[in-house]
Short mmCIF file of C-alpha atoms in Angstrom, two decimals:
data_model
loop_
_atom_site.label_atom_id
_atom_site.label_comp_id
_atom_site.label_asym_id
_atom_site.label_seq_id
_atom_site.Cartn_x
_atom_site.Cartn_y
_atom_site.Cartn_z
CA MET A 1006 0.05 0.15 0.24
CA THR A 1007 1.03 3.58 -0.16
CA ARG A 1008 0.90 6.49 2.31
CA ASP A 1009 0.99 10.33 1.49
CA LEU A 1010 3.86 11.75 3.64
CA PHE A 1011 1.35 14.18 5.38
CA ASN A 1012 -1.25 11.94 5.96
CA LEU A 1013 0.91 10.85 8.84
CA THR A 1014 0.51 14.40 10.86
CA ALA A 1015 -2.27 13.24 12.94
CA SER A 1016 -0.43 9.87 13.98
CA LEU A 1017 2.63 12.04 15.04
CA SER A 1018 1.18 14.48 16.81
CA PHE A 1019 -0.71 12.09 18.99
CA ALA A 1020 2.64 10.13 19.44
CA LEU A 1021 4.13 13.33 20.45
CA ILE A 1022 1.30 14.21 22.77
CA ALA A 1023 1.19 10.59 24.75
CA LEU A 1024 4.74 10.97 25.53
CA SER A 1025 5.57 7.67 27.59
CA PRO A 1026 8.39 7.97 30.52
CA THR A 1027 10.63 5.73 28.35
CA LEU A 1028 10.35 8.41 25.96
CA THR A 1029 10.74 11.32 27.77
CA GLU A 1030 14.02 9.62 29.48
CA ALA A 1031 14.98 9.38 25.73
CA GLN A 1032 15.10 13.16 24.65
CA ASP A 1033 17.37 13.68 27.10
CA HIS A 1034 19.93 11.85 25.34
CA ARG A 1035 22.85 13.11 23.63
CA PRO A 1036 24.57 11.50 20.62
CA GLY A 1037 27.71 9.42 21.31
CA VAL A 1038 30.03 8.06 18.68
CA ALA A 1039 32.82 5.76 18.73
CA GLU A 1040 34.91 3.49 15.98
CA PHE A 1041 34.46 -0.22 16.02
CA GLN A 1042 36.19 -2.91 14.35
CA ALA A 1043 35.26 -6.66 13.37
CA ALA A 1044 36.08 -9.63 11.06
CA HIS A 1045 34.41 -12.01 9.10
CA PRO A 1046 35.25 -15.99 10.38
CA GLY A 1047 38.99 -16.62 9.56
CA GLY A 1048 39.75 -12.72 9.23
CA ALA A 1049 39.71 -12.91 5.58
CA ARG A 1050 37.51 -9.59 5.36
CA ALA A 1051 38.19 -7.17 8.10
CA LEU A 1052 35.31 -4.31 8.63
CA ASP A 1053 35.22 -0.82 10.34
CA GLY A 1054 32.97 1.57 10.87
CA HIS A 1055 31.00 3.68 13.55
CA VAL A 1056 28.52 3.29 16.36
CA TRP A 1057 26.37 6.05 17.49
CA TYR A 1058 24.52 5.47 20.53
CA PRO A 1059 22.56 7.37 23.87
CA THR A 1060 24.84 9.10 26.22
CA LYS A 1061 24.68 11.63 29.45
CA ALA A 1062 27.78 13.33 28.43
CA GLU A 1063 28.01 17.02 29.03
CA GLY A 1064 29.65 19.86 27.28
CA ASP A 1065 30.16 20.23 23.62
CA GLU A 1066 29.92 18.28 21.09
CA LYS A 1067 33.56 17.44 18.97
CA LEU A 1068 34.02 17.27 15.14
CA LEU A 1069 34.16 13.51 14.20
CA ARG A 1070 34.35 14.48 9.91
CA GLY A 1071 34.81 17.58 8.82
CA SER A 1072 34.74 18.32 4.80
CA ALA A 1073 35.06 21.11 2.13
CA VAL A 1074 31.68 19.89 0.60
CA TRP A 1075 29.34 18.11 3.34
CA ARG A 1076 28.36 19.38 6.61
CA ASP A 1077 30.45 18.72 10.14
CA ILE A 1078 29.46 15.72 11.57
CA THR A 1079 29.90 16.12 15.21
CA GLY A 1080 29.21 13.93 18.81
CA HIS A 1081 30.54 12.97 22.03
CA LEU A 1082 33.36 11.11 20.86
CA ASP A 1083 34.01 8.07 23.03
CA ALA A 1084 31.86 9.32 25.80
CA ARG A 1085 30.53 6.39 28.16
CA ILE A 1086 27.30 4.98 27.30
CA ALA A 1087 23.96 5.68 29.09
CA PRO A 1088 22.82 3.35 31.46
CA GLY A 1089 19.80 1.49 30.28
CA VAL A 1090 19.20 -1.14 27.57
CA PHE A 1091 18.66 0.29 24.28
CA PRO A 1092 16.97 -1.17 20.49
CA VAL A 1093 19.62 -1.43 17.49
CA VAL A 1094 19.28 -0.05 13.99
CA MET A 1095 21.71 -1.57 11.59
CA ILE A 1096 22.73 1.06 8.73
CA SER A 1097 24.17 0.12 5.29
CA HIS A 1098 25.62 2.78 3.10
CA GLY A 1099 25.40 2.65 -0.75
CA MET A 1100 27.85 2.11 -3.34
CA TYR A 1101 30.67 4.01 -2.67
CA GLY A 1102 29.85 5.45 0.00
CA ASN A 1103 30.78 5.25 3.96
CA SER A 1104 29.97 5.12 7.79
CA VAL A 1105 29.44 8.62 7.67
CA ASN A 1106 26.89 9.02 5.18
CA GLN A 1107 23.85 8.25 7.12
CA ALA A 1108 25.42 9.55 10.38
CA TRP A 1109 22.90 12.43 10.51
CA LEU A 1110 20.14 9.79 11.06
CA ALA A 1111 22.02 7.58 13.55
CA LYS A 1112 23.21 10.89 15.35
CA ARG A 1113 19.08 11.31 15.78
CA LEU A 1114 18.19 7.92 16.41
CA ALA A 1115 20.83 8.25 19.60
CA ALA A 1116 19.27 11.38 20.94
CA GLU A 1117 16.06 8.86 21.18
CA GLY A 1118 17.79 6.42 22.88
CA VAL A 1119 18.70 3.87 20.21
CA ILE A 1120 22.15 2.19 18.82
CA SER A 1121 23.34 2.16 15.65
CA ILE A 1122 25.73 0.09 13.78
CA LEU A 1123 27.20 1.83 10.62
CA PRO A 1124 29.60 -0.48 9.10
CA ASN A 1125 31.66 0.54 5.96
CA HIS A 1126 31.51 -2.15 3.14
CA PRO A 1127 34.86 -3.21 1.78
CA GLY A 1128 35.23 -3.24 -1.89
CA THR A 1129 31.97 -0.31 -2.41
CA THR A 1130 33.34 2.40 0.26
CA SER A 1131 34.49 5.88 -0.78
CA PHE A 1132 38.14 5.47 -0.27
CA GLY A 1133 38.24 1.76 -1.27
CA ARG A 1134 36.94 0.48 -4.45
CA ASP A 1135 37.72 -2.86 -5.27
CA PRO A 1136 35.91 -4.51 -8.04
CA ASP A 1137 37.03 -8.11 -6.77
CA GLN A 1138 35.56 -7.21 -3.17
CA ALA A 1139 32.43 -5.63 -4.78
CA ARG A 1140 31.98 -9.20 -6.66
CA GLN A 1141 31.08 -10.73 -3.39
CA LEU A 1142 27.73 -8.62 -3.12
CA TRP A 1143 26.64 -11.55 -0.80
CA LEU A 1144 28.76 -10.87 1.89
CA ARG A 1145 27.20 -6.75 2.55
CA ALA A 1146 24.49 -8.32 4.46
CA THR A 1147 26.98 -10.69 6.55
CA ASP A 1148 28.75 -7.38 7.65
CA LEU A 1149 25.67 -6.17 9.25
CA SER A 1150 25.46 -9.43 11.25
CA VAL A 1151 29.19 -9.86 11.79
CA SER A 1152 29.35 -6.07 13.02
CA PHE A 1153 26.25 -6.51 15.47
CA ASP A 1154 28.09 -9.92 16.65
CA GLN A 1155 31.34 -7.93 17.48
CA LEU A 1156 29.68 -5.43 19.22
CA LEU A 1157 27.67 -7.82 21.55
CA THR A 1158 31.27 -8.79 22.89
CA ASP A 1159 32.52 -5.20 22.94
CA PRO A 1160 32.62 -4.00 26.90
CA ARG A 1161 31.40 -0.76 25.88
CA PHE A 1162 27.96 -1.70 24.07
CA ALA A 1163 27.48 -5.70 25.04
CA ASP A 1164 25.23 -5.18 28.22
CA HIS A 1165 23.52 -2.39 26.58
CA MET A 1166 22.25 -3.86 23.47
CA ASP A 1167 18.81 -5.49 22.84
CA PRO A 1168 18.89 -8.22 20.48
CA THR A 1169 15.35 -8.88 20.33
CA ARG A 1170 14.57 -5.15 18.91
CA VAL A 1171 16.66 -4.93 15.75
CA ALA A 1172 15.73 -2.89 12.60
CA ALA A 1173 17.65 -2.32 9.92
CA THR A 1174 17.77 0.14 7.11
CA GLY A 1175 20.08 0.96 4.40
CA HIS A 1176 20.39 3.88 1.46
CA SER A 1177 20.92 2.77 -2.45
CA LEU A 1178 22.88 -0.25 -2.40
CA GLY A 1179 22.38 -0.43 0.98
CA GLY A 1180 18.87 -1.07 0.62
CA TYR A 1181 19.48 -4.36 -1.44
CA THR A 1182 21.42 -5.04 1.46
CA VAL A 1183 18.80 -5.00 4.30
CA MET A 1184 16.47 -6.40 1.67
CA ALA A 1185 18.88 -9.78 1.84
CA ALA A 1186 19.32 -9.50 5.22
CA ALA A 1187 15.38 -9.64 5.91
CA GLY A 1188 15.60 -12.61 3.87
CA ALA A 1189 15.16 -11.48 -0.01
CA ARG A 1190 17.24 -14.02 -2.33
CA HIS A 1191 19.49 -13.20 -5.15
CA ASP A 1192 18.16 -14.95 -8.60
CA ALA A 1193 21.56 -14.05 -10.99
CA ALA A 1194 19.12 -15.52 -14.17
CA HIS A 1195 16.22 -13.61 -13.31
CA PHE A 1196 18.32 -10.54 -13.02
CA ALA A 1197 20.20 -11.42 -16.16
CA ALA A 1198 17.01 -12.00 -17.89
CA GLY A 1199 16.18 -8.55 -17.10
CA CYS A 1200 19.35 -7.04 -18.12
CA VAL A 1201 19.09 -8.45 -21.54
CA ASP A 1202 15.64 -6.07 -21.94
CA ALA A 1203 16.65 -3.01 -20.47
CA PRO A 1204 20.87 -3.22 -20.86
CA GLU A 1205 20.66 0.58 -20.02
CA ARG A 1206 19.16 0.08 -16.32
CA VAL A 1207 21.80 1.56 -13.76
CA ASP A 1208 21.80 -1.48 -11.65
CA CYS A 1209 22.60 -3.67 -14.79
CA ASP A 1210 25.61 -1.68 -15.89
CA VAL A 1211 27.04 -1.32 -11.98
CA LEU A 1212 26.78 -5.54 -11.37
CA ASP A 1213 27.84 -6.37 -14.89
CA GLY A 1214 30.91 -4.18 -14.54
CA TRP A 1215 31.56 -5.86 -10.89
CA LYS A 1216 31.06 -9.36 -12.81
CA VAL A 1217 28.46 -10.18 -10.09
CA GLY A 1218 27.16 -13.52 -10.88
CA HIS A 1219 29.36 -14.39 -13.66
CA ASN A 1220 31.90 -17.16 -12.20
CA ALA A 1221 29.78 -20.37 -11.67
CA ASP A 1222 31.90 -20.97 -8.39
CA ASP A 1223 30.16 -17.49 -7.08
CA LEU A 1224 26.64 -18.35 -7.20
CA GLU A 1225 26.01 -21.08 -4.60
CA MET A 1226 27.14 -17.70 -1.93
CA LEU A 1227 25.36 -15.17 -4.16
CA GLN A 1228 22.35 -16.80 -4.15
CA SER A 1229 22.52 -18.27 -0.56
CA ASP A 1230 20.11 -17.14 2.37
CA ARG A 1231 21.70 -14.22 4.45
CA SER A 1232 18.83 -13.43 6.46
CA ASP A 1233 19.75 -12.45 10.18
CA PRO A 1234 16.64 -13.58 12.36
CA ARG A 1235 17.41 -10.74 14.80
CA ILE A 1236 16.23 -8.32 12.71
CA ARG A 1237 12.26 -7.28 13.45
CA THR A 1238 11.84 -4.94 10.27
CA VAL A 1239 13.75 -3.33 7.35
CA ILE A 1240 13.44 -0.15 5.90
CA PRO A 1241 15.29 0.16 2.64
CA LEU A 1242 15.79 4.24 1.72
CA ASP A 1243 15.56 4.84 -1.69
CA LEU A 1244 17.06 1.11 -2.86
CA GLY A 1245 19.01 0.17 -6.14
CA GLY A 1246 19.22 -3.25 -6.92
CA ALA A 1247 15.25 -4.66 -6.61
CA GLN A 1248 15.45 -6.44 -9.90
CA THR A 1249 18.16 -9.15 -8.36
CA PHE A 1250 15.72 -10.90 -6.00
CA ASP A 1251 13.86 -13.89 -6.83
CA PRO A 1252 10.31 -12.93 -6.57
CA ALA A 1253 9.24 -15.72 -4.01
CA SER A 1254 11.91 -15.23 -1.87
CA LEU A 1255 10.11 -11.06 -1.46
CA GLN A 1256 6.97 -12.86 -1.28
CA ALA A 1257 8.24 -15.09 1.50
CA ILE A 1258 9.24 -12.02 3.56
CA ASP A 1259 7.36 -12.22 6.93
CA MET A 1260 8.25 -8.91 8.79
CA PRO A 1261 7.07 -4.99 8.32
CA VAL A 1262 8.96 -3.26 5.36
CA LEU A 1263 8.84 0.52 4.91
CA VAL A 1264 9.89 0.90 1.60
CA LEU A 1265 10.91 5.06 1.44
CA GLY A 1266 11.39 6.11 -2.46
CA SER A 1267 12.38 9.29 -3.86
CA GLY A 1268 9.69 11.26 -5.54
CA ARG A 1269 12.23 13.82 -7.54
CA GLN A 1270 13.14 10.23 -9.21
CA ASP A 1271 16.44 12.02 -9.88
CA MET A 1272 18.59 8.58 -10.13
CA LEU A 1273 16.79 5.62 -10.22
CA ASN A 1274 13.45 4.57 -11.86
CA GLN A 1275 10.93 4.26 -9.34
CA ASP A 1276 9.19 1.53 -11.01
CA VAL A 1277 12.17 -0.64 -11.59
CA GLU A 1278 13.21 -0.13 -7.72
CA SER A 1279 10.99 0.95 -4.60
CA ARG A 1280 7.60 0.48 -6.48
CA ALA A 1281 8.21 -2.51 -8.16
CA LEU A 1282 10.02 -3.69 -4.48
CA ALA A 1283 6.91 -2.61 -2.44
CA ALA A 1284 4.25 -4.37 -5.23
CA ALA A 1285 6.37 -7.84 -4.83
CA LEU A 1286 6.00 -7.49 -1.23
CA PRO A 1287 3.36 -9.24 0.88
CA ASP A 1288 0.59 -6.42 1.21
CA ALA A 1289 -0.28 -6.85 4.48
CA LEU A 1290 3.61 -6.02 5.73
CA VAL A 1291 4.43 -3.32 3.35
CA THR A 1292 4.24 0.19 3.64
CA HIS A 1293 5.71 2.30 0.48
CA VAL A 1294 6.28 6.30 0.85
CA GLU A 1295 7.64 8.36 -2.00
CA ILE A 1296 8.81 11.35 -0.30
CA GLU A 1297 7.55 14.06 -2.23
CA ASP A 1298 10.53 15.87 -3.96
CA ALA A 1299 13.23 14.23 -2.63
CA GLY A 1300 16.25 13.16 -4.70
CA HIS A 1301 18.40 9.93 -4.25
CA PHE A 1302 20.87 11.99 -2.02
CA ASP A 1303 18.52 13.28 0.53
CA PHE A 1304 18.94 10.23 2.43
CA MET A 1305 22.66 11.02 2.53
CA GLY A 1306 24.29 13.92 4.90
CA ALA A 1307 23.43 17.45 4.09
CA CYS A 1308 25.91 19.82 2.08
CA VAL A 1309 27.12 23.05 3.12
CA GLU A 1310 26.01 26.22 1.31
CA GLY A 1311 28.17 26.54 -1.78
CA GLY A 1312 29.04 22.65 -2.14
CA TYR A 1313 27.33 22.13 -5.60
CA GLU A 1314 29.51 24.73 -6.70
CA ILE A 1315 32.79 23.42 -5.12
CA LEU A 1316 31.75 20.11 -7.01
CA LYS A 1317 31.16 21.30 -10.04
CA ARG A 1318 34.20 22.94 -10.09
CA GLU A 1319 36.47 20.44 -8.56
CA GLU A 1320 35.02 17.24 -9.53
CA PRO A 1321 32.71 17.77 -12.38
CA GLY A 1322 29.49 15.17 -12.26
CA ASP A 1323 29.23 14.78 -8.75
CA GLU A 1324 27.75 18.29 -8.19
CA VAL A 1325 24.44 15.94 -8.34
CA VAL A 1326 25.17 14.99 -4.91
CA CYS A 1327 24.40 18.32 -3.50
CA VAL A 1328 21.00 19.47 -5.44
CA LYS A 1329 18.76 20.83 -3.36
CA GLY A 1330 21.17 19.73 -0.69
CA ALA A 1331 21.54 22.53 2.11
CA GLU A 1332 18.46 23.61 3.99
CA GLU A 1333 15.93 21.92 1.75
CA ARG A 1334 17.90 18.48 2.66
CA VAL A 1335 17.95 19.22 6.13
CA ALA A 1336 13.81 19.56 5.88
CA GLN A 1337 13.79 16.21 3.69
CA HIS A 1338 15.79 15.11 6.77
CA ASP A 1339 13.26 16.03 8.76
CA ARG A 1340 10.41 14.08 7.03
CA ILE A 1341 12.29 10.98 6.78
CA PHE A 1342 13.33 10.74 10.31
CA ALA A 1343 9.69 11.49 11.43
CA LEU A 1344 8.63 8.36 8.84
CA ILE A 1345 11.16 6.05 10.44
CA LEU A 1346 10.57 6.99 13.86
CA ASP A 1347 6.65 6.35 13.41
CA HIS A 1348 7.95 2.89 11.60
CA LEU A 1349 10.40 2.22 14.46
CA ARG A 1350 7.53 2.48 17.29
CA GLN A 1351 4.63 0.75 15.22
CA THR A 1352 6.88 -2.40 14.56
CA GLY A 1353 7.55 -2.09 18.83
CA VAL A 1354 11.39 -1.63 17.85
CA MET A 1355 10.78 1.63 19.55
CA PRO A 1356 8.67 1.88 22.93
#
């Protein structure tokens, strides 16, 4: 089913008025952030990333990451986590993204009493582009599980994470990743057949360039079940790769899914991606919102004023990431966050 963004006003207003003691306490939290490291069994694939979490730390936030184009990312670096046990959201970045792309979302969640885990996916990060690692697309969903497992043993966070209240969200290729973590299965033959009829599709070009599914030895792993049974709900953010999935596996998804798409449709064809995904999922479990005038990059951080001009001058072609990327993007973040917060509460991940 499809919901218009602005039809949520009444339910959100009621939720804000009917504040429980738990929610009131969460509003007193401040955003803490720390780095973590993890590794797949055998150590063949090393991971790093950030974890955002609620803290009671006082004083000013410190700079986590600065940029000439992106707005500064600040938080309480390495602060002690607040007392309590908190829900967990795993967040997957997009193609050639990184663990700070959705820091804006993780920071807001931390202030509401949520721990967010944001790993860098080897081979598909901003500064780690490796086609051979990217080819192993099946490992992206497992990166989330491995990162979560590691943090459950980390003395900083182990006693504060509730493994029964877990969600996953991801942007673009990260949307593909969280759907795989929810049980969607890659179907190489199905995908290849679709690309024959539409070879100009972005997803066809990208996966072909990485040689995903080209090697017969890869197919068993590529098409294997990568689901994490701890996940209660997933939220793909303008996902890319919906056509890679076996339709039967999408129909078998047994958890609520909030599909957020970009109304401006400036990067991905919604008929092929978010609309198609929503149509393929069980009607009773899917909510599809195409956010009015949102672009693909509005799910990433906000740009500084003049960021568009800097990229147009220094990296021609990349300026697309900053289209409507300053104050208009911040307003979109407010809308996106309201939708996500409402969904996490409705599904019981958050109180």
